[in-house]
Tab-separated table of C-alpha atoms in Angstrom:
chain	number	residue	atom	x	y	z
A	18	UNK	CA	150.888	-56.457	104.040
A	19	UNK	CA	154.367	-55.284	105.012
A	20	UNK	CA	153.490	-51.688	104.106
A	21	UNK	CA	150.317	-51.861	106.186
A	22	UNK	CA	152.204	-53.109	109.232
A	23	UNK	CA	154.723	-50.284	108.929
A	24	UNK	CA	151.898	-47.745	108.720
A	25	UNK	CA	150.320	-49.240	111.834
A	26	UNK	CA	153.639	-48.867	113.677
A	27	UNK	CA	153.968	-45.234	112.634
A	28	UNK	CA	150.392	-44.574	113.691
A	29	UNK	CA	151.141	-45.982	117.145
A	30	UNK	CA	153.970	-43.530	117.605
A	31	UNK	CA	151.964	-40.596	116.242
A	32	UNK	CA	149.078	-41.335	118.597
A	33	UNK	CA	151.426	-41.172	121.541
A	34	UNK	CA	152.743	-37.704	120.757
A	35	UNK	CA	151.699	-34.945	123.129
A	36	UNK	CA	150.036	-31.792	121.786
A	37	UNK	CA	152.820	-29.864	123.498
A	38	UNK	CA	155.853	-29.704	121.246
A	39	UNK	CA	159.475	-29.766	122.403
A	40	UNK	CA	160.762	-26.337	123.360
A	41	UNK	CA	164.083	-26.960	121.654
A	42	UNK	CA	165.008	-29.117	118.699
A	43	UNK	CA	167.305	-30.983	121.102
A	44	UNK	CA	164.626	-31.471	123.770
A	45	UNK	CA	163.066	-34.929	123.505
A	46	UNK	CA	160.257	-34.090	125.918
A	47	UNK	CA	160.444	-37.520	127.524
A	48	UNK	CA	162.807	-39.388	129.840
A	49	UNK	CA	165.697	-41.375	128.443
A	50	UNK	CA	168.859	-42.822	129.896
A	51	UNK	CA	168.813	-44.643	133.215
A	52	UNK	CA	165.272	-43.546	134.005
A	53	UNK	CA	164.014	-45.430	130.959
A	54	UNK	CA	165.765	-48.730	131.625
A	55	UNK	CA	163.603	-51.804	132.284
A	56	UNK	CA	160.511	-49.895	133.439
A	57	UNK	CA	159.235	-46.746	131.706
A	58	UNK	CA	158.568	-43.609	133.739
A	59	UNK	CA	154.977	-42.685	132.939
A	60	UNK	CA	153.996	-40.595	135.948
A	61	UNK	CA	150.277	-39.902	135.955
A	62	UNK	CA	149.913	-39.827	132.162
A	63	UNK	CA	148.258	-36.481	132.907
A	64	UNK	CA	145.215	-38.047	134.540
A	65	UNK	CA	143.196	-36.658	137.479
A	66	UNK	CA	144.432	-33.044	137.519
A	67	UNK	CA	144.426	-30.861	140.637
A	68	UNK	CA	145.784	-27.359	141.263
A	69	UNK	CA	147.450	-26.582	144.592
A	70	UNK	CA	148.615	-23.276	146.057
A	71	UNK	CA	149.880	-24.299	149.522
A	72	UNK	CA	151.948	-27.025	151.137
A	73	UNK	CA	148.847	-28.309	152.913
A	74	UNK	CA	146.965	-28.627	149.631
A	75	UNK	CA	149.873	-30.495	148.066
A	76	UNK	CA	150.095	-32.924	150.969
A	77	UNK	CA	146.329	-33.457	150.835
A	78	UNK	CA	146.507	-34.186	147.109
A	79	UNK	CA	149.209	-36.795	147.759
A	80	UNK	CA	147.830	-38.381	150.901
A	81	UNK	CA	148.338	-41.932	152.134
A	82	UNK	CA	144.960	-43.047	150.764
A	83	UNK	CA	145.974	-42.406	147.156
A	84	UNK	CA	149.497	-43.803	147.087
A	85	UNK	CA	149.225	-45.531	143.715
A	86	UNK	CA	146.369	-43.519	142.185
A	87	UNK	CA	147.395	-41.579	139.093
A	88	UNK	CA	147.314	-37.871	139.867
A	89	UNK	CA	148.538	-34.741	138.098
A	90	UNK	CA	149.387	-31.840	140.393
A	91	UNK	CA	149.864	-28.268	139.168
A	92	UNK	CA	151.779	-25.929	141.493
A	93	UNK	CA	150.343	-22.408	141.279
A	94	UNK	CA	151.980	-19.347	142.796
A	95	UNK	CA	154.660	-19.429	145.489
A	96	UNK	CA	154.412	-22.158	148.126
A	97	UNK	CA	156.311	-21.030	151.203
A	98	UNK	CA	157.734	-23.665	153.540
A	99	UNK	CA	159.631	-23.489	156.818
A	100	UNK	CA	161.605	-26.709	156.796
A	101	UNK	CA	161.768	-29.733	154.574
A	102	UNK	CA	158.621	-31.800	154.133
A	103	UNK	CA	158.421	-35.306	152.713
A	104	UNK	CA	156.240	-36.917	150.084
A	105	UNK	CA	156.214	-40.599	151.004
A	106	UNK	CA	155.359	-43.858	149.232
A	107	UNK	CA	153.780	-42.185	146.213
A	108	UNK	CA	153.606	-43.738	142.749
A	109	UNK	CA	152.249	-42.731	139.345
A	110	UNK	CA	152.321	-38.984	139.943
A	111	UNK	CA	153.253	-35.977	137.809
A	112	UNK	CA	153.946	-32.610	139.408
A	113	UNK	CA	154.103	-29.527	137.184
A	114	UNK	CA	155.114	-26.016	138.078
A	115	UNK	CA	153.014	-23.393	136.337
A	116	UNK	CA	154.964	-20.362	135.046
A	117	UNK	CA	155.904	-18.089	137.938
A	118	UNK	CA	155.394	-20.771	140.577
A	119	UNK	CA	157.991	-21.801	143.137
A	120	UNK	CA	158.706	-23.674	146.335
A	121	UNK	CA	160.402	-21.208	148.661
A	122	UNK	CA	162.116	-21.435	152.031
A	123	UNK	CA	163.762	-18.148	152.950
A	124	UNK	CA	164.393	-19.059	156.601
A	125	UNK	CA	168.028	-18.514	157.545
A	126	UNK	CA	168.599	-20.395	160.786
A	127	UNK	CA	171.285	-22.369	162.575
A	128	UNK	CA	168.662	-25.082	163.071
A	129	UNK	CA	168.979	-27.642	160.291
A	130	UNK	CA	165.344	-28.652	160.844
A	131	UNK	CA	164.241	-25.320	159.414
A	132	UNK	CA	166.248	-25.820	156.232
A	133	UNK	CA	165.409	-27.600	153.002
A	134	UNK	CA	162.252	-27.837	150.950
A	135	UNK	CA	161.196	-31.268	149.674
A	136	UNK	CA	162.137	-34.930	150.106
A	137	UNK	CA	160.827	-37.809	148.005
A	138	UNK	CA	160.838	-40.902	150.217
A	139	UNK	CA	160.179	-44.398	148.800
A	140	UNK	CA	158.511	-42.885	145.737
A	141	UNK	CA	158.584	-44.349	142.244
A	142	UNK	CA	157.320	-43.656	138.749
A	143	UNK	CA	157.114	-39.926	139.304
A	144	UNK	CA	157.667	-36.943	137.024
A	145	UNK	CA	158.632	-33.457	138.229
A	146	UNK	CA	158.674	-30.749	135.555
A	147	UNK	CA	159.087	-26.980	135.476
A	148	UNK	CA	159.458	-26.626	139.247
A	149	UNK	CA	161.494	-23.850	140.885
A	150	UNK	CA	163.127	-24.368	144.280
A	151	UNK	CA	164.373	-21.292	146.174
A	152	UNK	CA	166.440	-21.908	149.297
A	153	UNK	CA	167.770	-19.511	151.926
A	154	UNK	CA	171.384	-19.647	150.760
A	155	UNK	CA	174.256	-22.056	151.337
A	156	UNK	CA	175.085	-22.507	155.054
A	157	UNK	CA	177.315	-25.259	156.413
A	158	UNK	CA	175.156	-26.633	159.246
A	159	UNK	CA	174.644	-30.203	157.941
A	160	UNK	CA	171.258	-28.921	156.839
A	161	UNK	CA	168.760	-30.155	154.303
A	162	UNK	CA	168.451	-29.825	150.563
A	163	UNK	CA	166.093	-28.100	148.182
A	164	UNK	CA	165.216	-31.589	146.949
A	165	UNK	CA	166.507	-34.945	148.091
A	166	UNK	CA	165.738	-38.320	146.544
A	167	UNK	CA	165.644	-40.923	149.293
A	168	UNK	CA	164.985	-44.637	148.649
A	169	UNK	CA	163.121	-43.646	145.480
A	170	UNK	CA	163.322	-44.974	141.937
A	171	UNK	CA	162.261	-44.357	138.346
A	172	UNK	CA	162.060	-40.593	138.603
A	173	UNK	CA	162.229	-38.020	135.818
A	174	UNK	CA	163.173	-34.492	136.898
A	175	UNK	CA	162.949	-32.117	133.972
A	176	UNK	CA	163.261	-28.367	133.401
A	177	UNK	CA	163.571	-27.504	137.077
A	178	UNK	CA	165.433	-24.533	138.554
A	179	UNK	CA	167.339	-25.157	141.801
A	180	UNK	CA	168.535	-22.061	143.648
A	181	UNK	CA	170.440	-21.447	146.884
A	182	UNK	CA	170.089	-24.767	148.674
A	183	UNK	CA	171.230	-24.585	152.299
A	184	UNK	CA	173.055	-27.928	152.158
A	185	UNK	CA	172.562	-28.934	148.528
A	186	UNK	CA	170.332	-28.123	145.588
A	187	UNK	CA	169.474	-31.682	144.553
A	188	UNK	CA	170.907	-34.723	146.348
A	189	UNK	CA	170.347	-38.457	145.991
A	190	UNK	CA	171.001	-41.226	148.526
A	191	UNK	CA	169.916	-44.368	150.359
A	192	UNK	CA	169.511	-46.643	147.382
A	193	UNK	CA	167.616	-44.320	145.061
A	194	UNK	CA	167.912	-45.597	141.526
A	195	UNK	CA	166.998	-45.228	137.848
A	196	UNK	CA	166.974	-41.439	137.783
A	197	UNK	CA	166.914	-39.118	134.782
A	198	UNK	CA	167.609	-35.403	135.305
A	199	UNK	CA	167.202	-33.304	132.157
A	200	UNK	CA	167.305	-29.586	131.360
A	201	UNK	CA	167.748	-28.550	135.006
A	202	UNK	CA	169.556	-25.411	136.162
A	203	UNK	CA	171.589	-25.192	139.362
A	204	UNK	CA	172.716	-21.831	140.717
A	205	UNK	CA	173.303	-19.596	143.734
A	206	UNK	CA	171.941	-16.071	143.752
A	207	UNK	CA	172.420	-15.436	147.483
A	208	UNK	CA	175.912	-14.974	148.911
A	209	UNK	CA	176.948	-17.959	151.052
A	210	UNK	CA	176.466	-17.679	154.796
A	211	UNK	CA	179.611	-18.086	156.922
A	212	UNK	CA	179.822	-19.257	160.527
A	213	UNK	CA	177.999	-22.564	160.219
A	214	UNK	CA	178.742	-25.439	162.584
A	215	UNK	CA	180.436	-27.393	159.773
A	216	UNK	CA	183.138	-24.759	159.418
A	217	UNK	CA	183.022	-24.028	155.675
A	218	UNK	CA	182.475	-20.348	154.880
A	219	UNK	CA	181.264	-21.165	151.364
A	220	UNK	CA	179.099	-24.289	151.156
A	221	UNK	CA	177.697	-23.826	147.656
A	222	UNK	CA	178.018	-27.572	147.075
A	223	UNK	CA	175.192	-28.316	144.727
A	224	UNK	CA	174.660	-32.072	144.102
A	225	UNK	CA	175.765	-34.999	146.263
A	226	UNK	CA	175.125	-38.483	144.873
A	227	UNK	CA	175.663	-40.985	147.698
A	228	UNK	CA	175.969	-39.555	151.179
A	229	UNK	CA	178.988	-41.383	152.651
A	230	UNK	CA	181.789	-43.832	151.787
A	231	UNK	CA	180.526	-46.332	154.355
A	232	UNK	CA	177.015	-46.568	152.948
A	233	UNK	CA	177.789	-49.317	150.461
A	234	UNK	CA	175.110	-51.678	151.785
A	235	UNK	CA	172.469	-49.135	150.740
A	236	UNK	CA	173.971	-47.494	147.665
A	237	UNK	CA	176.125	-50.162	145.993
A	238	UNK	CA	174.463	-51.155	142.709
A	239	UNK	CA	172.077	-48.175	142.881
A	240	UNK	CA	172.207	-44.418	142.252
A	241	UNK	CA	172.148	-45.048	138.479
A	242	UNK	CA	171.509	-41.616	137.005
A	243	UNK	CA	171.590	-39.725	133.733
A	244	UNK	CA	172.121	-35.946	133.737
A	245	UNK	CA	171.502	-34.435	130.315
A	246	UNK	CA	171.349	-30.846	129.092
A	247	UNK	CA	171.749	-29.509	132.639
A	248	UNK	CA	173.409	-26.225	133.560
A	249	UNK	CA	175.684	-25.646	136.548
A	250	UNK	CA	175.433	-21.880	136.486
A	251	UNK	CA	176.948	-19.021	138.493
A	252	UNK	CA	177.710	-19.586	142.165
A	253	UNK	CA	178.166	-23.350	142.003
A	254	UNK	CA	181.354	-24.087	143.936
A	255	UNK	CA	181.591	-27.914	144.039
A	256	UNK	CA	179.674	-31.196	143.595
A	257	UNK	CA	178.347	-30.913	140.045
A	258	UNK	CA	177.742	-33.695	140.996
A	259	UNK	CA	180.035	-35.462	143.485
A	260	UNK	CA	179.399	-39.180	143.044
A	261	UNK	CA	179.773	-42.277	145.192
A	262	UNK	CA	178.794	-45.806	144.117
A	263	UNK	CA	176.529	-44.852	141.205
A	264	UNK	CA	176.984	-45.314	137.479
A	265	UNK	CA	176.335	-41.724	136.414
A	266	UNK	CA	176.189	-40.439	132.847
A	267	UNK	CA	176.660	-36.681	132.376
A	268	UNK	CA	175.756	-35.714	128.811
A	269	UNK	CA	175.671	-32.359	126.980
A	270	UNK	CA	175.786	-30.387	130.220
A	271	UNK	CA	177.098	-26.847	130.718
A	272	UNK	CA	179.573	-25.727	133.406
A	273	UNK	CA	179.921	-21.938	133.534
A	274	UNK	CA	180.391	-21.019	137.205
A	275	UNK	CA	183.253	-18.580	137.700
A	276	UNK	CA	183.791	-19.753	141.298
A	277	UNK	CA	184.040	-23.495	140.682
A	278	UNK	CA	186.680	-25.295	142.741
A	279	UNK	CA	185.960	-28.390	140.666
A	280	UNK	CA	183.005	-29.664	138.657
A	281	UNK	CA	182.526	-33.459	138.684
A	282	UNK	CA	183.754	-35.214	141.822
A	283	UNK	CA	184.747	-38.881	141.618
A	284	UNK	CA	184.220	-40.385	145.062
A	285	UNK	CA	184.423	-43.940	146.370
A	286	UNK	CA	183.010	-46.542	143.950
A	287	UNK	CA	182.006	-43.765	141.562
A	288	UNK	CA	181.627	-44.837	137.936
A	289	UNK	CA	181.165	-41.655	135.907
A	290	UNK	CA	180.970	-41.047	132.162
A	291	UNK	CA	181.237	-37.353	131.240
A	292	UNK	CA	180.381	-36.892	127.580
A	293	UNK	CA	180.146	-33.926	125.199
A	294	UNK	CA	179.789	-31.338	127.940
A	295	UNK	CA	181.031	-27.730	127.809
A	296	UNK	CA	183.311	-26.344	130.512
A	297	UNK	CA	183.307	-22.657	129.645
A	298	UNK	CA	184.488	-20.654	132.668
A	299	UNK	CA	188.167	-20.321	133.580
A	300	UNK	CA	187.685	-22.246	136.829
A	301	UNK	CA	185.596	-24.989	135.236
A	302	UNK	CA	188.288	-25.534	132.609
A	303	UNK	CA	190.970	-25.577	135.288
A	304	UNK	CA	189.394	-28.462	137.225
A	305	UNK	CA	186.599	-30.132	135.244
A	306	UNK	CA	186.857	-33.196	137.468
A	307	UNK	CA	188.585	-34.230	140.651
A	308	UNK	CA	189.179	-37.524	142.450
A	309	UNK	CA	187.844	-37.722	145.994
A	310	UNK	CA	188.387	-41.467	146.474
A	311	UNK	CA	191.541	-40.982	148.515
A	312	UNK	CA	190.700	-42.159	152.034
A	313	UNK	CA	192.456	-45.373	153.078
A	314	UNK	CA	190.234	-48.329	152.223
A	315	UNK	CA	187.965	-46.203	150.030
A	316	UNK	CA	190.067	-45.607	146.932
A	317	UNK	CA	188.133	-47.410	144.184
A	318	UNK	CA	186.687	-45.210	141.435
A	319	UNK	CA	186.243	-44.946	137.659
A	320	UNK	CA	185.812	-41.902	135.463
A	321	UNK	CA	185.701	-41.455	131.688
A	322	UNK	CA	185.809	-37.975	130.143
A	323	UNK	CA	185.224	-37.870	126.408
A	324	UNK	CA	184.338	-35.429	123.632
A	325	UNK	CA	184.029	-32.395	125.891
A	326	UNK	CA	184.779	-28.729	125.301
A	327	UNK	CA	187.257	-27.294	127.798
A	328	UNK	CA	188.312	-30.679	129.203
A	329	UNK	CA	190.739	-33.148	127.685
A	330	UNK	CA	189.728	-36.746	127.086
A	331	UNK	CA	190.718	-38.963	129.988
A	332	UNK	CA	190.017	-42.327	131.517
A	333	UNK	CA	191.221	-43.054	135.009
A	334	UNK	CA	190.500	-45.659	137.647
A	335	UNK	CA	191.567	-47.298	140.861
A	336	UNK	CA	190.481	-50.789	141.839
A	337	UNK	CA	188.725	-53.516	139.880
A	338	UNK	CA	185.423	-51.925	138.866
A	339	UNK	CA	184.739	-52.220	135.137
A	340	UNK	CA	184.362	-48.938	133.283
A	341	UNK	CA	180.765	-47.802	132.830
A	342	UNK	CA	179.842	-47.286	129.169
A	343	UNK	CA	176.284	-45.908	128.847
A	344	UNK	CA	175.585	-47.475	125.458
A	345	UNK	CA	175.999	-50.881	127.045
A	346	UNK	CA	172.798	-50.117	128.963
A	347	UNK	CA	170.728	-47.740	126.839
A	348	UNK	CA	170.803	-45.905	123.525
A	349	UNK	CA	170.633	-42.129	123.265
A	350	UNK	CA	171.134	-39.135	121.018
A	351	UNK	CA	173.663	-36.370	121.660
A	352	UNK	CA	175.123	-33.318	119.964
A	353	UNK	CA	178.565	-31.797	119.694
A	354	UNK	CA	180.002	-30.094	122.766
A	355	UNK	CA	180.546	-26.905	120.752
A	356	UNK	CA	176.757	-26.410	120.681
A	357	UNK	CA	176.114	-26.989	124.375
A	358	UNK	CA	176.499	-23.417	125.626
A	359	UNK	CA	174.086	-21.908	123.096
A	360	UNK	CA	171.532	-24.706	123.485
A	361	UNK	CA	171.532	-25.167	127.260
A	362	UNK	CA	171.852	-21.487	128.291
A	363	UNK	CA	169.062	-20.276	126.022
A	364	UNK	CA	166.801	-18.318	128.384
A	365	UNK	CA	163.664	-19.232	126.449
A	366	UNK	CA	164.168	-22.867	125.505
A	367	UNK	CA	167.144	-24.018	127.549
A	368	UNK	CA	167.712	-25.380	131.045
A	369	UNK	CA	165.570	-24.261	133.955
A	370	UNK	CA	161.851	-23.692	134.413
A	371	UNK	CA	161.369	-22.525	130.832
A	372	UNK	CA	158.309	-24.604	129.920
A	373	UNK	CA	155.071	-22.725	129.224
A	374	UNK	CA	152.735	-25.201	130.893
A	375	UNK	CA	149.119	-24.063	131.250
A	376	UNK	CA	146.800	-24.991	134.102
A	377	UNK	CA	145.258	-28.375	133.337
A	378	UNK	CA	147.310	-28.856	130.179
A	379	UNK	CA	148.326	-32.412	129.298
A	380	UNK	CA	151.929	-31.550	128.694
A	381	UNK	CA	153.903	-34.761	129.059
A	382	UNK	CA	154.064	-37.162	126.140
A	383	UNK	CA	152.201	-40.398	126.810
A	384	UNK	CA	154.919	-42.947	127.565
A	385	UNK	CA	154.609	-46.714	127.321
A	386	UNK	CA	156.929	-49.660	126.899
A	387	UNK	CA	157.573	-48.427	123.373
A	388	UNK	CA	159.937	-45.967	125.023
A	389	UNK	CA	161.569	-48.436	127.363
A	390	UNK	CA	165.310	-48.784	126.901
A	391	UNK	CA	166.671	-52.251	127.357
A	392	UNK	CA	169.856	-53.649	125.882
A	393	UNK	CA	169.210	-56.652	123.681
A	394	UNK	CA	171.179	-59.749	124.619
A	395	UNK	CA	172.704	-61.751	121.803
A	396	UNK	CA	170.175	-64.560	122.224
A	397	UNK	CA	167.118	-62.292	122.117
A	398	UNK	CA	164.726	-62.836	119.258
A	399	UNK	CA	163.829	-59.512	117.644
A	400	UNK	CA	161.656	-59.145	114.555
A	401	UNK	CA	160.631	-56.325	112.288
A	402	UNK	CA	156.961	-55.497	111.736
A	403	UNK	CA	156.862	-57.853	108.757
A	404	UNK	CA	157.863	-60.762	110.995
A	405	UNK	CA	161.443	-61.095	109.765
A	406	UNK	CA	164.121	-61.713	112.383
A	407	UNK	CA	166.511	-58.787	112.846
A	408	UNK	CA	170.153	-59.378	113.735
A	409	UNK	CA	171.240	-55.746	114.167
A	410	UNK	CA	168.314	-53.553	115.335
A	411	UNK	CA	168.528	-49.910	114.291
A	412	UNK	CA	167.929	-46.995	116.642
A	413	UNK	CA	164.561	-45.278	116.246
A	414	UNK	CA	162.879	-48.281	114.622
A	415	UNK	CA	159.925	-50.317	115.915
A	416	UNK	CA	160.451	-54.043	116.408
A	417	UNK	CA	158.652	-56.993	117.911
A	418	UNK	CA	160.396	-58.426	120.969
A	419	UNK	CA	158.824	-60.870	123.422
A	420	UNK	CA	155.548	-60.410	121.525
A	421	UNK	CA	155.563	-56.661	122.263
A	422	UNK	CA	156.186	-53.694	120.013
A	423	UNK	CA	159.171	-51.676	121.211
A	424	UNK	CA	160.867	-48.584	119.901
A	425	UNK	CA	164.550	-49.478	119.961
A	426	UNK	CA	166.521	-46.592	121.497
């Protein structure tokens, strides 16, 4: 009987595997980290596919009458925009970029309303994969971002390529939460524009997590994010990311920009854990992280730097916030920092829009509560498939908890 139950458990996992295999032996092909805590990110489960070629078609596919309907959207070709548009109140959606596709805004203007590409507003349980965002180039006008996450939660952003954001490449604010960003590439191919109203001649500031020190009522206890296998490539000057309030885990990421002023920025109430990353350029090694929690009244921060290449181990704090340790919240796999550069910068299987998704293909692994990460409290009752209580659950094994089968990760 015990053998039969184990076989049933293995069959459950096998049935959930997608026909599309991971592009790299280190690519799990599913969200993990903060995005998998408590509620799994399932997106559309590849149901109800539609192909769009314009902004209007995309907005029609995600209209207000189908807010919670599962829908799979394939972006085909280049969608040109002239100013940021918002997808609002959407749930249970997956958006794929087909090879060669892109969102593009090439408008260089002193008007911030003509900048930016996409904003997700009050969205949840969404997956964005293989998308390319092409901005008009960094310009300090308090403009808009290639992608901003605004009051949204349980999002998985995977294998996307963010280029030349006017204000930022990918930002997160206003209480957004439970975010996983994997295998994404951030870079600047256009020289920065000088003369903006903000005064900075080089605003290649790529990722801002938490928009201001005074926004604690919105961001405190939120902005929980995992960055894994991401690449801050050439042209990135600062904010890789710069963090306020959030507990942010940065794992197996690559920092290679030759113009970096600093890489990870620890702002007010930041709680960052930088693990097994590779800082490979001279400038990245010089300042892998920097404290920005220096303004009077806004000096609390935490940062842990461990197991990295090109950055010494460190743990530093100000104030009374407890250090964030990711494994207190979710389990995960990692690899040695010495491998990061070769794995993440691989032009075929590494970070960026490198997935070979076909039109209509069911690419994302079916995800259920088997893949939900949740730390087990000491008084939880957990059993193996034979019905025997387990004191120390092992990673990668199936157990029965609260009368449900879970894969403990």
